[in-house]
Tab-separated table of N, CA and C in Angstrom:
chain	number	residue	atom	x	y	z
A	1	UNK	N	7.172	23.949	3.531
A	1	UNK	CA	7.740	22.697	3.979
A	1	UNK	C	9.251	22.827	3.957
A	2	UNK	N	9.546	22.338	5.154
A	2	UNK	CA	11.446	22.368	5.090
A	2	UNK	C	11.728	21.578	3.948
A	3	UNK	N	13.492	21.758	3.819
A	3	UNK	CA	13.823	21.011	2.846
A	3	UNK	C	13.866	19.706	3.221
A	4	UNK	N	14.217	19.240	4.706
A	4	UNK	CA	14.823	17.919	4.972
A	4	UNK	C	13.328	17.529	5.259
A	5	UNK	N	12.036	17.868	5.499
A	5	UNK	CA	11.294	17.079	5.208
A	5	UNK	C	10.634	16.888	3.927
A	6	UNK	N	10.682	18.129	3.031
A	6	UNK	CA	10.368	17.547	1.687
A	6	UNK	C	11.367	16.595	0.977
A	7	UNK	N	12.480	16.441	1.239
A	7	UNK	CA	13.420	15.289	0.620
A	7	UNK	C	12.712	13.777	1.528
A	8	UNK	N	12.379	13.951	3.003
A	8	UNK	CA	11.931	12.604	3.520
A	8	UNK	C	10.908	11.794	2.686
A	9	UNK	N	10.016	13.043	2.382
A	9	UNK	CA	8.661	12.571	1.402
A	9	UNK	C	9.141	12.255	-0.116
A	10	UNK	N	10.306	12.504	-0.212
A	10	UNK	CA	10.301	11.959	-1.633
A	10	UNK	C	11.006	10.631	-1.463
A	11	UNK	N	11.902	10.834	-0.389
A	11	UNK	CA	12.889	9.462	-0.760
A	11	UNK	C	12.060	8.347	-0.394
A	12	UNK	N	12.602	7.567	-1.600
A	12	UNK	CA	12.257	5.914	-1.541
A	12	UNK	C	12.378	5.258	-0.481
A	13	UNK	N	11.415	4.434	0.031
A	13	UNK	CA	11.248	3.384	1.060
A	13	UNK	C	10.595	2.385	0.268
A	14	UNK	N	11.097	1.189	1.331
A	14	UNK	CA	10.772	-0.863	0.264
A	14	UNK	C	9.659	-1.144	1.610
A	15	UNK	N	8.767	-2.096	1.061
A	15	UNK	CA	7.713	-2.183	1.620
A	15	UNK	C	7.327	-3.651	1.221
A	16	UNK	N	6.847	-4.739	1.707
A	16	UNK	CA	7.168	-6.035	1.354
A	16	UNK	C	5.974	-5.681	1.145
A	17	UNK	N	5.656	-7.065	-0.111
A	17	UNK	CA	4.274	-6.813	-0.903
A	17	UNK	C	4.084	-7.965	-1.562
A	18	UNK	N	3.138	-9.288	-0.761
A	18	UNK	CA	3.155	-10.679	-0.962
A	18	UNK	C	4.313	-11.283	-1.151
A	19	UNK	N	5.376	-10.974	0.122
A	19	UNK	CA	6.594	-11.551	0.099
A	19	UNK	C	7.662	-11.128	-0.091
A	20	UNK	N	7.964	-9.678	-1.567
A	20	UNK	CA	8.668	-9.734	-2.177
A	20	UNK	C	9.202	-8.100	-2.081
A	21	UNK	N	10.069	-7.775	-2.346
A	21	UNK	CA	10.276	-5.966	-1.731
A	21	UNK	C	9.947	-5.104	-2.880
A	22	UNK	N	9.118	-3.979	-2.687
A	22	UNK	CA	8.608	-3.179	-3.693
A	22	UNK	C	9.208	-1.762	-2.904
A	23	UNK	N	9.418	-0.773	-3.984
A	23	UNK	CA	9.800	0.511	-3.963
A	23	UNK	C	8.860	1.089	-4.017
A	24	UNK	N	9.159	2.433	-3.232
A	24	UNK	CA	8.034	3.616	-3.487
A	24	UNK	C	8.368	4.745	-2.511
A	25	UNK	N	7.453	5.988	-3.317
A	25	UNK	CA	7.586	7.305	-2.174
A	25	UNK	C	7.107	7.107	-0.970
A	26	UNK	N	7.864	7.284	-0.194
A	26	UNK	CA	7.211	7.683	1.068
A	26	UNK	C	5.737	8.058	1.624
A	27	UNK	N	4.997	7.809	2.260
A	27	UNK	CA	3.437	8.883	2.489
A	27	UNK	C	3.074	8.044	1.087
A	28	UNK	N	2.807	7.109	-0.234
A	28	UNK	CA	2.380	6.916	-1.001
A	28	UNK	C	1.167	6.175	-0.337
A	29	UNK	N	-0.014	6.895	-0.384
A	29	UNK	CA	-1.406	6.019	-0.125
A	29	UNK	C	-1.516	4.778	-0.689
A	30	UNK	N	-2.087	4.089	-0.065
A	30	UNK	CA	-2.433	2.269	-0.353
A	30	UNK	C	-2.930	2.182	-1.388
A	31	UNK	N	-4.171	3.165	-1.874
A	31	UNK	CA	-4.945	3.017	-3.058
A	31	UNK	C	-4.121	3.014	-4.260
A	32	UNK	N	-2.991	4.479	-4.199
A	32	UNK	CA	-2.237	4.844	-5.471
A	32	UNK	C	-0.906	3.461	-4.859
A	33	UNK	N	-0.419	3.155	-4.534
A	33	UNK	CA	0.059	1.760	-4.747
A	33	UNK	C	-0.380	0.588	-5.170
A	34	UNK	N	-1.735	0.163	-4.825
A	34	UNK	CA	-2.099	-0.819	-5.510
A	34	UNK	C	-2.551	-0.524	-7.139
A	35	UNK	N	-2.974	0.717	-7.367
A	35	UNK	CA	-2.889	1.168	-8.634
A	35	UNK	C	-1.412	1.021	-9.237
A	36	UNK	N	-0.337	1.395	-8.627
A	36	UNK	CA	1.092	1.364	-9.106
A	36	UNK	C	1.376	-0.271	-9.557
A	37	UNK	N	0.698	-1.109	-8.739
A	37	UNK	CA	1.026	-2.710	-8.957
A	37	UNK	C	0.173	-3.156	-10.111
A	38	UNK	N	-0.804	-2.281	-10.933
A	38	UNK	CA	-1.898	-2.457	-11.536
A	38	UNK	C	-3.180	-3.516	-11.138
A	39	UNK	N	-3.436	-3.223	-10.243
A	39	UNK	CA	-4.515	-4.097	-9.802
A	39	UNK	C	-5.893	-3.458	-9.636
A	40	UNK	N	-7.013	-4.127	-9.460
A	40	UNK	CA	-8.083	-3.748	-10.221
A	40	UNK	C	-8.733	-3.433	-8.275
A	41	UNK	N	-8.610	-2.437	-8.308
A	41	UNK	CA	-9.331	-2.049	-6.710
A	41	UNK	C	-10.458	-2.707	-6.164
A	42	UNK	N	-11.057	-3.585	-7.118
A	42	UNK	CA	-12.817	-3.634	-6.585
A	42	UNK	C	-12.611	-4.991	-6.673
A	43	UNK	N	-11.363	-5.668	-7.212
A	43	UNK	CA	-11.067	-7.082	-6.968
A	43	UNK	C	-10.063	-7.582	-6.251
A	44	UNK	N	-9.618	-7.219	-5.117
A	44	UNK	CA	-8.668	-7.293	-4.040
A	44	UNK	C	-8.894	-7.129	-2.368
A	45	UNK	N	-8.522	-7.986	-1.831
A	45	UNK	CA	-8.496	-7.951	-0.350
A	45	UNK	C	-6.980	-7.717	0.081
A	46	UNK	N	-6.829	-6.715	1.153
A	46	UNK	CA	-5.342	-6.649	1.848
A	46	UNK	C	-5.534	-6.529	2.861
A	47	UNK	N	-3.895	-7.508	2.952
A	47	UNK	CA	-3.570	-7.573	5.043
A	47	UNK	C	-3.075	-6.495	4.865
A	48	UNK	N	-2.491	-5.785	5.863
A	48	UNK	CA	-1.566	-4.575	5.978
A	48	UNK	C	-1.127	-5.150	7.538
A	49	UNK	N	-0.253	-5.667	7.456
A	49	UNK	CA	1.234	-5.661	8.762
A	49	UNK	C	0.648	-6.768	9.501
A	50	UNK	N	-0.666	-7.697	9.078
A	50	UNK	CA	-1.181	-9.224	9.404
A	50	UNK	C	-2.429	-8.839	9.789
A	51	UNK	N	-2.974	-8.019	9.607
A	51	UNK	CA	-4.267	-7.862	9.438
A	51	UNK	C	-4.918	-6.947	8.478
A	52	UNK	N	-6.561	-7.658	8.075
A	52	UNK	CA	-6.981	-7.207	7.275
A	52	UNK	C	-7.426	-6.125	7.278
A	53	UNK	N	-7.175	-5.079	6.284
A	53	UNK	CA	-7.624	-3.739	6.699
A	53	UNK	C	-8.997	-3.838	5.418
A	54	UNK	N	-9.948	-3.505	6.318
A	54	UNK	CA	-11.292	-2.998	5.568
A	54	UNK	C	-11.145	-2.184	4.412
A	55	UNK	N	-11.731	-1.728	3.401
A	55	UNK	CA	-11.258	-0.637	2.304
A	55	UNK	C	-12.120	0.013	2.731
A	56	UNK	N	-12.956	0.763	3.789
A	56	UNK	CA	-12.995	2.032	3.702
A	56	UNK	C	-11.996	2.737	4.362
A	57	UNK	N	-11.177	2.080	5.114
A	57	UNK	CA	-9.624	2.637	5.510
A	57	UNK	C	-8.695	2.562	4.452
A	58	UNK	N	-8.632	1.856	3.356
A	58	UNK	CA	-7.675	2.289	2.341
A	58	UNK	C	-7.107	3.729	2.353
A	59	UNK	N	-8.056	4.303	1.659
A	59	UNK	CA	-8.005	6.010	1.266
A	59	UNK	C	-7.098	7.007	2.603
A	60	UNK	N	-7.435	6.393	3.615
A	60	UNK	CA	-6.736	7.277	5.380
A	60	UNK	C	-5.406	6.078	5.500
A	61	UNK	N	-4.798	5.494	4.768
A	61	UNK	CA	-3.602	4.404	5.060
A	61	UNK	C	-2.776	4.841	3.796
A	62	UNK	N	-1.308	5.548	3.886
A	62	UNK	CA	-0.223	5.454	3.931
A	62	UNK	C	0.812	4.557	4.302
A	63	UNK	N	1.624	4.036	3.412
A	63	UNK	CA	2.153	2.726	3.601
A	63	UNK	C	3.531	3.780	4.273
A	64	UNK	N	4.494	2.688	4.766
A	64	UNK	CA	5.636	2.813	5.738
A	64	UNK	C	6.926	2.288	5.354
A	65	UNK	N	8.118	2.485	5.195
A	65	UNK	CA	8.739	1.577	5.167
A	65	UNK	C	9.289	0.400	5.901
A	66	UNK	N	8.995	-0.587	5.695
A	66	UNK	CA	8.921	-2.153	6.080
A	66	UNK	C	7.373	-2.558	6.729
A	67	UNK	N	6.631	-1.768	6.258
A	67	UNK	CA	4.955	-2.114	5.758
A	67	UNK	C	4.958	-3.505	5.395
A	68	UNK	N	4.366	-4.551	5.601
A	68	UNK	CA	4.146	-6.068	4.676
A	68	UNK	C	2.718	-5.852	4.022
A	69	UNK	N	2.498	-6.223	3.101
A	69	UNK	CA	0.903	-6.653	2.755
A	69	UNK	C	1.049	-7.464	2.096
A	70	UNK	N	-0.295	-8.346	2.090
A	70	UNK	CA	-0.645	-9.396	1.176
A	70	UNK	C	-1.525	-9.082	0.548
A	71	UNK	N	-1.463	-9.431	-0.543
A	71	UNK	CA	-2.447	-9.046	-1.527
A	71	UNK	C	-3.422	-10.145	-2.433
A	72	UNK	N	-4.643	-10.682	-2.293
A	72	UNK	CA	-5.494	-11.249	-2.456
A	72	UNK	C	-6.541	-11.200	-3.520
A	73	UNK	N	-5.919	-11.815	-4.962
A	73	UNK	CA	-7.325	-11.455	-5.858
A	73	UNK	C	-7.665	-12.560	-5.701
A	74	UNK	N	-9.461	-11.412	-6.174
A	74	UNK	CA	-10.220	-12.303	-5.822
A	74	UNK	C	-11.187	-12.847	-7.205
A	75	UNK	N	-11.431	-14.310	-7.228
A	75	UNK	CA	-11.792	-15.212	-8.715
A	75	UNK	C	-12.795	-15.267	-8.556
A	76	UNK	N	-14.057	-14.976	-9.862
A	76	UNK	CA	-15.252	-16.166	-9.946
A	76	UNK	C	-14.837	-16.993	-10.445
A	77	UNK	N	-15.841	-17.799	-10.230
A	77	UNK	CA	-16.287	-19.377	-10.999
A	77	UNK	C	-16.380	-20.354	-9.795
A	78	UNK	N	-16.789	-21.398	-10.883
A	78	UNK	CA	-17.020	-22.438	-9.554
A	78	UNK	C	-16.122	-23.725	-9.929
């Protein structure tokens, strides 16, 4: 890998994330970000850029910089 693209993949890009600007590597998969936000994978729905992306596309989605998502836990009870 060149150098100027292994520096692209490292440097930081902000990525809005229910509103608010979050940091991160570059190429950082959706899954290991929402892990980075500590959230519980099997209790969350996300938009990605205003629509909902299914989670079996999680794992093949790499966030971008100026990516939006919303992020949706989800409650029991009644």
């Amino acid at each position: 890998m060149s150098n100027s693209l292994s520096s692209m993949l490292s440097d930081p890009i902000t990525v809005q994330v229910n509103g608010e600007p979050y940091t991160c590597k570059a190429q950082t998969s959706l899954p290991r970000l929402l892990e980075q936000l500590g959230l519980n994978l099997r209790l969350i729905a996300v938009e990605y850029n205003g629509e909902i992306l299914h989670r079996q596309f999680w794992s093949q989605t790499s966030v971008q910089a100026g990516d939006r998502l919303e992020i949706v836990t989800i409650v029991g009870g009644g």
